[in-house]
Amino acid sequence: MNNIKRPPKVEQVKANFDAAFSQQDITVTAGIIIRNREGLVMRACTYPLRRTRDPTTVEAKVYLQAIIFGEEMEGDALIVIKKLKSDLADRSKIGNIINEIQRKRFNFGNLYFEFTPRKTNKAAHALATRGYNLISQSYWTEEVPMEVEPTVVNDQRRFLNR
């Protein structure tokens, strides 16, 4: 089933992001890929998340980091997406992170939060997994690491065939 979401409008970009957990060395890494309307990578980054083990908190922190990159975002953390779409004050353990994301969203003309299953967010997950080997944040412009390129190209094909 092809569940790649629609391309962004011409004046927008799309940020796909995910976190990867390594049980072996207890590492959490985030990956963010920013694409234009043609599905081409404009910017990508990985970064370690320290002192965070709870999966929902990790996903919320990834959203917070990704919000500075794009206007239309997709992610596979349904709990966080529901909280971001809610008008109610969040009093959960990730409430402070959700509230900060909500405040930052007003810096954008159009900002959308959208859930996408992990199977359609493979490139961001592959990038996050690649980040296990990196000690600090890493950034790429108009490219991704060689190991992630096949996944990005495959996603781009499905993205354009919508």
CSV table of C-alpha atoms in Angstrom, one decimal:
chain,number,residue,atom,x,y,z
A,1,MET,CA,0.0,0.0,0.0
A,2,ASN,CA,1.4,3.3,-1.1
A,3,ASN,CA,0.8,5.7,1.8
A,4,ILE,CA,3.3,8.4,0.9
A,5,LYS,CA,1.6,11.7,1.6
A,6,ARG,CA,1.0,14.4,-1.0
A,7,PRO,CA,3.8,16.8,-1.9
A,8,PRO,CA,3.8,20.2,-0.3
A,9,LYS,CA,2.7,23.3,-2.1
A,10,VAL,CA,5.3,25.2,-4.2
A,11,GLU,CA,6.1,27.7,-1.5
A,12,GLN,CA,6.3,25.0,1.2
A,13,VAL,CA,8.7,22.3,2.3
A,14,LYS,CA,8.0,19.0,4.0
A,15,ALA,CA,9.9,17.7,7.0
A,16,ASN,CA,9.9,13.9,7.7
A,17,PHE,CA,11.4,12.9,11.0
A,18,ASP,CA,11.8,10.0,13.3
A,19,ALA,CA,13.9,8.7,16.2
A,20,ALA,CA,15.8,5.4,16.4
A,21,PHE,CA,16.6,3.5,19.6
A,22,SER,CA,19.7,1.3,20.0
A,23,GLN,CA,19.1,-1.1,22.9
A,24,GLN,CA,22.8,-2.3,22.7
A,25,ASP,CA,24.4,1.0,23.7
A,26,ILE,CA,21.2,2.7,25.0
A,27,THR,CA,21.4,5.4,22.4
A,28,VAL,CA,18.6,7.5,20.9
A,29,THR,CA,19.1,9.4,17.7
A,30,ALA,CA,16.8,11.6,15.7
A,31,GLY,CA,16.8,12.0,11.9
A,32,ILE,CA,15.1,14.8,10.0
A,33,ILE,CA,14.8,15.1,6.2
A,34,ILE,CA,13.5,18.3,4.5
A,35,ARG,CA,12.2,17.9,1.0
A,36,ASN,CA,10.8,20.3,-1.7
A,37,ARG,CA,7.8,19.7,-3.9
A,38,GLU,CA,9.8,17.4,-6.2
A,39,GLY,CA,10.8,15.2,-3.3
A,40,LEU,CA,14.5,16.4,-3.5
A,41,VAL,CA,16.4,16.6,-0.2
A,42,MET,CA,17.0,20.2,0.7
A,43,ARG,CA,18.5,19.6,4.1
A,44,ALA,CA,18.9,16.7,6.5
A,45,CYS,CA,20.3,16.2,10.0
A,46,THR,CA,20.9,13.7,12.7
A,47,TYR,CA,21.4,14.4,16.4
A,48,PRO,CA,21.6,12.4,19.6
A,49,LEU,CA,19.0,12.8,22.3
A,50,ARG,CA,20.6,12.6,25.7
A,51,ARG,CA,19.0,11.8,29.0
A,52,THR,CA,15.8,10.7,27.3
A,53,ARG,CA,14.5,7.1,27.3
A,54,ASP,CA,10.7,7.4,27.2
A,55,PRO,CA,9.6,6.9,23.6
A,56,THR,CA,6.8,9.5,23.7
A,57,THR,CA,9.2,12.1,25.2
A,58,VAL,CA,11.8,11.3,22.5
A,59,GLU,CA,9.2,11.7,19.7
A,60,ALA,CA,8.0,15.0,21.2
A,61,LYS,CA,11.6,16.3,21.4
A,62,VAL,CA,12.1,15.3,17.7
A,63,TYR,CA,9.1,17.3,16.8
A,64,LEU,CA,10.4,20.3,18.7
A,65,GLN,CA,13.7,20.1,16.8
A,66,ALA,CA,12.0,19.6,13.5
A,67,ILE,CA,9.7,22.5,13.8
A,68,ILE,CA,12.5,24.9,13.0
A,69,PHE,CA,13.0,23.2,9.6
A,70,GLY,CA,9.6,23.2,7.8
A,71,GLU,CA,6.1,24.3,7.4
A,72,GLU,CA,4.5,20.9,6.7
A,73,MET,CA,5.5,18.0,8.9
A,74,GLU,CA,4.8,14.3,9.0
A,75,GLY,CA,5.8,12.0,11.8
A,76,ASP,CA,4.9,8.5,13.0
A,77,ALA,CA,4.2,9.4,16.7
A,78,LEU,CA,0.4,9.3,16.8
A,79,ILE,CA,0.2,10.3,20.5
A,80,VAL,CA,2.3,13.5,19.9
A,81,ILE,CA,0.3,14.4,16.8
A,82,LYS,CA,-3.0,14.1,18.6
A,83,LYS,CA,-1.7,16.3,21.4
A,84,LEU,CA,-0.4,18.9,18.9
A,85,LYS,CA,-3.8,19.0,17.2
A,86,SER,CA,-5.7,19.5,20.4
A,87,ASP,CA,-6.7,22.9,21.7
A,88,LEU,CA,-6.6,21.6,25.3
A,89,ALA,CA,-3.7,22.4,27.6
A,90,ASP,CA,-1.5,19.3,27.9
A,91,ARG,CA,-0.7,18.2,31.5
A,92,SER,CA,1.1,15.0,30.6
A,93,LYS,CA,4.8,14.3,31.1
A,94,ILE,CA,5.5,15.8,27.7
A,95,GLY,CA,3.2,18.8,28.3
A,96,ASN,CA,6.1,21.3,28.5
A,97,ILE,CA,7.5,20.1,25.2
A,98,ILE,CA,4.1,20.2,23.5
A,99,ASN,CA,3.5,23.7,24.8
A,100,GLU,CA,6.8,24.9,23.5
A,101,ILE,CA,6.0,23.4,20.1
A,102,GLN,CA,2.6,25.1,20.1
A,103,ARG,CA,4.3,28.5,20.9
A,104,LYS,CA,6.9,28.0,18.1
A,105,ARG,CA,4.3,27.1,15.5
A,106,PHE,CA,3.2,30.8,15.3
A,107,ASN,CA,6.5,31.6,13.7
A,108,PHE,CA,5.2,30.0,10.5
A,109,GLY,CA,2.5,31.1,8.1
A,110,ASN,CA,1.3,27.6,7.6
A,111,LEU,CA,2.2,24.7,9.8
A,112,TYR,CA,0.5,21.3,9.6
A,113,PHE,CA,1.0,18.2,11.9
A,114,GLU,CA,0.2,14.9,10.2
A,115,PHE,CA,0.6,11.3,11.2
A,116,THR,CA,2.3,8.9,8.8
A,117,PRO,CA,3.0,5.2,9.6
A,118,ARG,CA,6.6,4.1,10.1
A,119,LYS,CA,6.5,2.2,6.8
A,120,THR,CA,6.1,5.5,4.9
A,121,ASN,CA,8.7,7.3,6.9
A,122,LYS,CA,11.6,4.9,6.1
A,123,ALA,CA,14.1,7.6,5.0
A,124,ALA,CA,13.9,9.6,8.2
A,125,HIS,CA,14.2,6.4,10.2
A,126,ALA,CA,17.2,5.2,8.2
A,127,LEU,CA,18.8,8.6,8.8
A,128,ALA,CA,18.2,8.4,12.5
A,129,THR,CA,19.7,4.9,12.6
A,130,ARG,CA,22.7,6.2,10.7
A,131,GLY,CA,23.1,8.7,13.5
A,132,TYR,CA,24.1,5.9,16.0
A,133,ASN,CA,27.7,6.2,14.7
A,134,LEU,CA,27.9,9.9,15.1
A,135,ILE,CA,28.9,11.6,18.4
A,136,SER,CA,27.3,15.0,17.7
A,137,GLN,CA,24.7,16.6,15.5
A,138,SER,CA,25.4,16.2,11.8
A,139,TYR,CA,23.9,18.3,8.9
A,140,TRP,CA,23.7,17.8,5.2
A,141,THR,CA,22.6,20.2,2.5
A,142,GLU,CA,21.0,18.8,-0.7
A,143,GLU,CA,22.2,15.3,0.1
A,144,VAL,CA,22.0,12.6,2.7
A,145,PRO,CA,24.7,10.0,3.8
A,146,MET,CA,25.5,7.4,1.2
A,147,GLU,CA,23.9,4.6,3.2
A,148,VAL,CA,20.6,6.4,3.3
A,149,GLU,CA,20.5,7.5,-0.3
A,150,PRO,CA,18.7,4.3,-1.7
A,151,THR,CA,15.9,4.7,0.8
A,152,VAL,CA,15.6,8.4,0.0
A,153,VAL,CA,15.5,7.7,-3.8
A,154,ASN,CA,12.8,5.0,-3.3
A,155,ASP,CA,10.7,7.4,-1.2
A,156,GLN,CA,11.1,10.1,-3.8
A,157,ARG,CA,9.8,7.8,-6.6
A,158,ARG,CA,6.7,6.9,-4.6
A,159,PHE,CA,6.3,10.6,-3.6
A,160,LEU,CA,6.3,11.7,-7.2
A,161,ASN,CA,3.9,8.9,-8.4
A,162,ARG,CA,1.1,10.2,-6.2
